mmCIF file of C-alpha atoms in Angstrom:
data_model
loop_
_atom_site.group_PDB
_atom_site.id
_atom_site.type_symbol
_atom_site.label_atom_id
_atom_site.label_comp_id
_atom_site.label_asym_id
_atom_site.label_seq_id
_atom_site.Cartn_x
_atom_site.Cartn_y
_atom_site.Cartn_z
ATOM 1 C CA GLY A 846 -202.917 -132.895 95.208
ATOM 2 C CA GLU A 847 -200.361 -134.757 92.475
ATOM 3 C CA SER A 848 -198.434 -137.275 94.799
ATOM 4 C CA VAL A 849 -197.741 -141.057 94.612
ATOM 5 C CA GLY A 850 -196.346 -142.696 97.333
ATOM 6 C CA LEU A 851 -194.713 -145.735 97.856
ATOM 7 C CA HIS A 852 -194.895 -147.681 101.059
ATOM 8 C CA LEU A 853 -191.692 -148.688 101.424
ATOM 9 C CA PRO A 854 -188.717 -147.030 101.142
ATOM 10 C CA THR A 855 -186.135 -149.478 101.040
ATOM 11 C CA LEU A 856 -186.651 -153.499 100.672
ATOM 12 C CA SER A 857 -183.763 -156.209 101.446
ATOM 13 C CA VAL A 858 -184.655 -159.289 99.788
ATOM 14 C CA GLN A 859 -182.163 -162.290 99.293
ATOM 15 C CA GLU A 860 -180.995 -163.174 95.498
ATOM 16 C CA GLY A 861 -183.342 -165.827 94.066
ATOM 17 C CA ASP A 862 -186.093 -164.357 96.219
ATOM 18 C CA ASN A 863 -189.082 -162.483 94.914
ATOM 19 C CA SER A 864 -189.452 -159.011 95.534
ATOM 20 C CA ILE A 865 -193.001 -156.986 95.992
ATOM 21 C CA ILE A 866 -192.822 -152.926 95.388
ATOM 22 C CA ASN A 867 -195.626 -151.312 96.415
ATOM 23 C CA CYS A 868 -197.465 -148.036 95.405
ATOM 24 C CA ALA A 869 -200.299 -145.424 96.173
ATOM 25 C CA TYR A 870 -201.255 -143.130 93.704
ATOM 26 C CA SER A 871 -203.477 -140.297 93.641
ATOM 27 C CA ASN A 872 -205.282 -139.242 90.705
ATOM 28 C CA SER A 873 -208.494 -142.189 90.197
ATOM 29 C CA ALA A 874 -208.589 -140.431 86.961
ATOM 30 C CA SER A 875 -205.177 -141.566 85.817
ATOM 31 C CA ASP A 876 -205.217 -144.039 83.334
ATOM 32 C CA TYR A 877 -201.781 -145.327 82.541
ATOM 33 C CA PHE A 878 -199.315 -146.602 84.961
ATOM 34 C CA ILE A 879 -195.462 -147.220 84.056
ATOM 35 C CA TRP A 880 -192.473 -148.797 86.422
ATOM 36 C CA TYR A 881 -189.104 -147.654 85.780
ATOM 37 C CA LYS A 882 -185.890 -148.695 87.693
ATOM 38 C CA GLN A 883 -183.235 -146.065 88.115
ATOM 39 C CA GLU A 884 -179.417 -147.284 88.490
ATOM 40 C CA SER A 885 -177.237 -145.497 90.360
ATOM 41 C CA GLY A 886 -176.044 -142.203 87.537
ATOM 42 C CA LYS A 887 -178.587 -143.558 85.069
ATOM 43 C CA GLY A 888 -181.895 -142.141 84.165
ATOM 44 C CA PRO A 889 -184.742 -144.072 84.363
ATOM 45 C CA GLN A 890 -185.449 -147.368 82.318
ATOM 46 C CA PHE A 891 -188.826 -148.439 81.362
ATOM 47 C CA ILE A 892 -189.945 -151.742 83.381
ATOM 48 C CA ILE A 893 -193.346 -152.428 82.453
ATOM 49 C CA ASP A 894 -196.764 -150.946 81.927
ATOM 50 C CA ILE A 895 -200.236 -150.615 82.426
ATOM 51 C CA ARG A 896 -203.509 -149.367 81.450
ATOM 52 C CA SER A 897 -206.584 -149.187 83.666
ATOM 53 C CA ASN A 898 -208.760 -150.994 82.073
ATOM 54 C CA MET A 899 -206.466 -153.878 83.210
ATOM 55 C CA ASP A 900 -205.112 -155.432 86.123
ATOM 56 C CA LYS A 901 -202.772 -157.329 85.804
ATOM 57 C CA ARG A 902 -199.432 -157.690 82.967
ATOM 58 C CA GLN A 903 -196.536 -159.779 82.937
ATOM 59 C CA GLY A 904 -193.133 -159.269 81.613
ATOM 60 C CA GLN A 905 -189.989 -161.136 82.062
ATOM 61 C CA ARG A 906 -189.596 -161.943 85.355
ATOM 62 C CA VAL A 907 -191.818 -158.941 86.334
ATOM 63 C CA THR A 908 -195.697 -158.916 87.022
ATOM 64 C CA VAL A 909 -197.258 -155.266 87.767
ATOM 65 C CA LEU A 910 -201.067 -155.213 89.191
ATOM 66 C CA LEU A 911 -203.008 -152.378 90.036
ATOM 67 C CA ASN A 912 -206.041 -152.614 92.477
ATOM 68 C CA LYS A 913 -208.016 -148.751 90.905
ATOM 69 C CA THR A 914 -210.336 -149.782 93.572
ATOM 70 C CA VAL A 915 -208.001 -149.042 95.742
ATOM 71 C CA LYS A 916 -205.638 -147.191 93.663
ATOM 72 C CA HIS A 917 -202.489 -149.012 94.676
ATOM 73 C CA LEU A 918 -200.118 -150.410 92.254
ATOM 74 C CA SER A 919 -197.263 -153.363 92.881
ATOM 75 C CA LEU A 920 -194.382 -154.759 90.996
ATOM 76 C CA GLN A 921 -193.509 -158.064 91.379
ATOM 77 C CA ILE A 922 -190.025 -159.617 90.086
ATOM 78 C CA ALA A 923 -189.228 -163.134 90.201
ATOM 79 C CA ALA A 924 -186.065 -164.626 91.296
ATOM 80 C CA THR A 925 -184.461 -161.529 92.114
ATOM 81 C CA GLN A 926 -180.903 -160.793 90.986
ATOM 82 C CA PRO A 927 -178.202 -158.479 92.137
ATOM 83 C CA GLY A 928 -178.736 -156.752 88.739
ATOM 84 C CA ASP A 929 -182.362 -156.037 90.314
ATOM 85 C CA SER A 930 -180.319 -153.188 92.726
ATOM 86 C CA ALA A 931 -181.660 -149.996 92.248
ATOM 87 C CA VAL A 932 -184.311 -147.183 92.896
ATOM 88 C CA TYR A 933 -187.822 -148.153 91.574
ATOM 89 C CA PHE A 934 -190.738 -145.559 90.571
ATOM 90 C CA CYS A 935 -193.785 -145.722 89.883
ATOM 91 C CA ALA A 936 -195.635 -142.879 87.812
ATOM 92 C CA GLU A 937 -198.741 -142.614 86.897
ATOM 93 C CA LYS A 938 -200.106 -140.335 83.872
ATOM 94 C CA TRP A 939 -202.030 -137.629 83.604
ATOM 95 C CA GLU A 940 -204.440 -136.977 81.121
ATOM 96 C CA TYR A 941 -203.197 -133.608 80.141
ATOM 97 C CA GLY A 942 -200.599 -132.726 78.497
ATOM 98 C CA ASN A 943 -199.247 -136.515 78.815
ATOM 99 C CA LYS A 944 -197.557 -135.287 82.249
ATOM 100 C CA LEU A 945 -196.147 -138.732 84.101
ATOM 101 C CA VAL A 946 -196.092 -137.926 87.727
ATOM 102 C CA PHE A 947 -193.369 -139.728 89.494
ATOM 103 C CA GLY A 948 -193.982 -141.422 93.082
ATOM 104 C CA ALA A 949 -191.084 -140.969 95.513
ATOM 105 C CA GLY A 950 -189.529 -144.523 94.989
ATOM 106 C CA THR A 951 -188.270 -147.486 96.703
ATOM 107 C CA ILE A 952 -184.591 -148.703 96.886
ATOM 108 C CA LEU A 953 -184.360 -152.328 96.407
ATOM 109 C CA ARG A 954 -180.967 -153.677 97.562
ATOM 110 C CA VAL A 955 -180.191 -157.715 96.502
ATOM 111 C CA LYS A 956 -178.278 -159.734 99.300
ATOM 112 C CA SER A 957 -176.034 -162.216 97.646
ATOM 113 C CA ASP B 1019 -176.994 -144.490 69.380
ATOM 114 C CA THR B 1020 -178.271 -142.680 72.806
ATOM 115 C CA ALA B 1021 -181.682 -142.422 71.996
ATOM 116 C CA VAL B 1022 -182.158 -138.959 74.329
ATOM 117 C CA SER B 1023 -178.596 -137.142 75.444
ATOM 118 C CA GLN B 1024 -177.837 -134.603 77.632
ATOM 119 C CA THR B 1025 -174.941 -132.578 77.917
ATOM 120 C CA PRO B 1026 -173.333 -132.086 80.436
ATOM 121 C CA LYS B 1027 -173.405 -134.571 82.272
ATOM 122 C CA TYR B 1028 -171.985 -132.886 85.248
ATOM 123 C CA LEU B 1029 -172.119 -129.229 85.836
ATOM 124 C CA VAL B 1030 -170.591 -127.307 88.564
ATOM 125 C CA THR B 1031 -170.845 -123.510 89.032
ATOM 126 C CA GLN B 1032 -171.226 -120.735 91.482
ATOM 127 C CA MET B 1033 -174.186 -118.764 92.804
ATOM 128 C CA GLY B 1034 -175.330 -116.836 90.328
ATOM 129 C CA ASN B 1035 -174.247 -117.632 87.323
ATOM 130 C CA ASP B 1036 -176.345 -118.353 83.561
ATOM 131 C CA LYS B 1037 -175.659 -121.936 82.588
ATOM 132 C CA SER B 1038 -177.430 -124.156 80.254
ATOM 133 C CA ILE B 1039 -178.127 -127.952 79.707
ATOM 134 C CA LYS B 1040 -179.000 -129.413 76.322
ATOM 135 C CA CYS B 1041 -180.767 -132.187 74.583
ATOM 136 C CA GLU B 1042 -181.202 -134.226 72.040
ATOM 137 C CA GLN B 1043 -183.802 -136.997 71.467
ATOM 138 C CA ASN B 1044 -182.764 -139.259 67.737
ATOM 139 C CA LEU B 1045 -186.248 -141.454 68.441
ATOM 140 C CA GLY B 1046 -188.490 -139.282 66.225
ATOM 141 C CA HIS B 1047 -190.444 -138.530 69.422
ATOM 142 C CA ASP B 1048 -192.627 -135.216 69.128
ATOM 143 C CA THR B 1049 -192.575 -134.626 73.025
ATOM 144 C CA MET B 1050 -189.630 -133.892 75.449
ATOM 145 C CA TYR B 1051 -189.251 -132.891 79.211
ATOM 146 C CA TRP B 1052 -187.221 -131.687 81.555
ATOM 147 C CA TYR B 1053 -187.116 -133.140 85.229
ATOM 148 C CA LYS B 1054 -185.731 -132.248 88.409
ATOM 149 C CA GLN B 1055 -184.864 -135.000 91.138
ATOM 150 C CA ASP B 1056 -183.841 -133.817 94.238
ATOM 151 C CA SER B 1057 -181.760 -135.203 96.777
ATOM 152 C CA LYS B 1058 -184.541 -137.279 98.142
ATOM 153 C CA LYS B 1059 -184.572 -138.943 94.332
ATOM 154 C CA PHE B 1060 -187.991 -137.214 93.397
ATOM 155 C CA LEU B 1061 -189.063 -137.058 90.617
ATOM 156 C CA LYS B 1062 -191.104 -133.983 89.353
ATOM 157 C CA ILE B 1063 -191.798 -131.901 85.900
ATOM 158 C CA MET B 1064 -190.696 -129.137 85.188
ATOM 159 C CA PHE B 1065 -191.982 -128.652 81.287
ATOM 160 C CA SER B 1066 -193.112 -130.387 78.436
ATOM 161 C CA TYR B 1067 -193.329 -129.410 74.677
ATOM 162 C CA ASN B 1068 -194.968 -130.954 72.044
ATOM 163 C CA ASN B 1069 -193.369 -130.225 68.439
ATOM 164 C CA LYS B 1070 -191.636 -127.027 70.385
ATOM 165 C CA GLU B 1071 -194.380 -125.737 71.613
ATOM 166 C CA LEU B 1072 -194.864 -125.232 75.566
ATOM 167 C CA ILE B 1073 -197.776 -127.449 76.978
ATOM 168 C CA ILE B 1074 -196.631 -127.968 80.716
ATOM 169 C CA ASN B 1075 -194.871 -125.264 82.258
ATOM 170 C CA GLU B 1076 -194.995 -126.560 86.262
ATOM 171 C CA THR B 1077 -194.720 -124.157 88.854
ATOM 172 C CA VAL B 1078 -190.807 -123.583 88.175
ATOM 173 C CA PRO B 1079 -188.900 -120.195 89.094
ATOM 174 C CA ASN B 1080 -188.677 -117.456 86.050
ATOM 175 C CA ARG B 1081 -185.147 -117.913 86.406
ATOM 176 C CA PHE B 1082 -185.676 -121.266 84.242
ATOM 177 C CA SER B 1083 -186.015 -120.611 80.638
ATOM 178 C CA PRO B 1084 -187.228 -123.960 77.891
ATOM 179 C CA LYS B 1085 -185.795 -123.641 74.635
ATOM 180 C CA SER B 1086 -186.931 -125.764 71.907
ATOM 181 C CA PRO B 1087 -185.485 -124.787 68.531
ATOM 182 C CA ASP B 1088 -187.105 -128.010 66.987
ATOM 183 C CA LYS B 1089 -189.042 -131.306 68.081
ATOM 184 C CA ALA B 1090 -185.528 -132.969 68.787
ATOM 185 C CA HIS B 1091 -184.596 -131.030 70.717
ATOM 186 C CA LEU B 1092 -184.979 -129.047 74.575
ATOM 187 C CA ASN B 1093 -182.177 -127.030 76.299
ATOM 188 C CA LEU B 1094 -182.718 -126.181 79.580
ATOM 189 C CA HIS B 1095 -181.236 -122.597 80.586
ATOM 190 C CA ILE B 1096 -181.268 -121.235 84.137
ATOM 191 C CA ASN B 1097 -180.700 -118.172 85.413
ATOM 192 C CA SER B 1098 -179.044 -116.926 88.745
ATOM 193 C CA LEU B 1099 -178.313 -119.988 90.192
ATOM 194 C CA GLU B 1100 -179.299 -120.522 93.789
ATOM 195 C CA LEU B 1101 -177.991 -123.163 95.974
ATOM 196 C CA GLY B 1102 -181.485 -125.088 95.944
ATOM 197 C CA ASP B 1103 -180.794 -125.604 92.339
ATOM 198 C CA SER B 1104 -178.350 -128.680 92.630
ATOM 199 C CA ALA B 1105 -180.049 -131.389 92.048
ATOM 200 C CA VAL B 1106 -179.791 -133.997 88.855
ATOM 201 C CA TYR B 1107 -182.048 -132.982 85.736
ATOM 202 C CA PHE B 1108 -183.565 -135.026 83.274
ATOM 203 C CA CYS B 1109 -184.600 -135.120 79.903
ATOM 204 C CA ALA B 1110 -187.139 -137.422 78.702
ATOM 205 C CA SER B 1111 -189.076 -137.503 75.176
ATOM 206 C CA SER B 1112 -192.200 -139.430 74.009
ATOM 207 C CA GLN B 1113 -194.538 -139.597 71.193
ATOM 208 C CA GLY B 1114 -197.962 -137.943 71.872
ATOM 209 C CA ASP B 1115 -201.065 -139.115 72.773
ATOM 210 C CA ARG B 1116 -203.001 -140.274 69.733
ATOM 211 C CA GLY B 1117 -205.901 -141.647 71.212
ATOM 212 C CA ARG B 1118 -205.610 -143.184 74.569
ATOM 213 C CA ARG B 1119 -202.312 -144.660 73.859
ATOM 214 C CA VAL B 1120 -198.766 -143.083 74.915
ATOM 215 C CA TYR B 1121 -195.709 -144.204 73.480
ATOM 216 C CA GLY B 1122 -192.425 -144.257 74.192
ATOM 217 C CA TYR B 1123 -191.192 -141.983 77.422
ATOM 218 C CA THR B 1124 -187.325 -142.481 77.470
ATOM 219 C CA PHE B 1125 -184.989 -141.008 79.635
ATOM 220 C CA GLY B 1126 -181.585 -139.066 79.033
ATOM 221 C CA SER B 1127 -178.836 -140.575 81.856
ATOM 222 C CA GLY B 1128 -179.137 -136.945 83.562
ATOM 223 C CA THR B 1129 -177.164 -133.682 84.147
ATOM 224 C CA ARG B 1130 -175.857 -133.507 87.475
ATOM 225 C CA LEU B 1131 -176.243 -129.663 88.547
ATOM 226 C CA THR B 1132 -174.218 -128.042 91.523
ATOM 227 C CA VAL B 1133 -174.105 -124.593 92.607
ATOM 228 C CA VAL B 1134 -171.577 -123.478 95.220
#
């Protein structure tokens, strides 16, 4: 089926620590993956993406790792800040119709 | 300027009513979407339009009817509202596939629909 699942529904980290959010995807034909951040009362906001021909991509304080062998995606946030508190979603793009299928989301709570 | 704007932001209505949510994007994208986010934050695609043409129509009740007057607008009309329709509805847009590249995929801020 079209399910993208997250292992940890809630992650609490201390400010300044690194955060790792994990995601399992189901469609081995997916060729593009995106991480989104959703703050309360707002729409999902693009963080970083990665194509299936890559296994790692870095942005500003964020890194996405892709393991196609086990269909696993992770988002690493360095030096987590209170402003990083949000719900994080991974999404995979299915070839047909440019359709993004979202995972269930992980709540990230940053403790000061 | 807001890239993807939805109106209204909040909508409270009684069961059985008909309501519409409007969406407009000024990004020049050619594909627009409606997603539904339930109380558990799960986001599920409902519809996708590319240049006013329906591309994706997930298993959504016939009471939901999208309308795209032009590629910058995608409205969602819901007939005979039910309690289970209560959710946050997000509009999004992207530039369609050019080969294997995907551009954009920007979301609006959502419309919280409450059916009482």
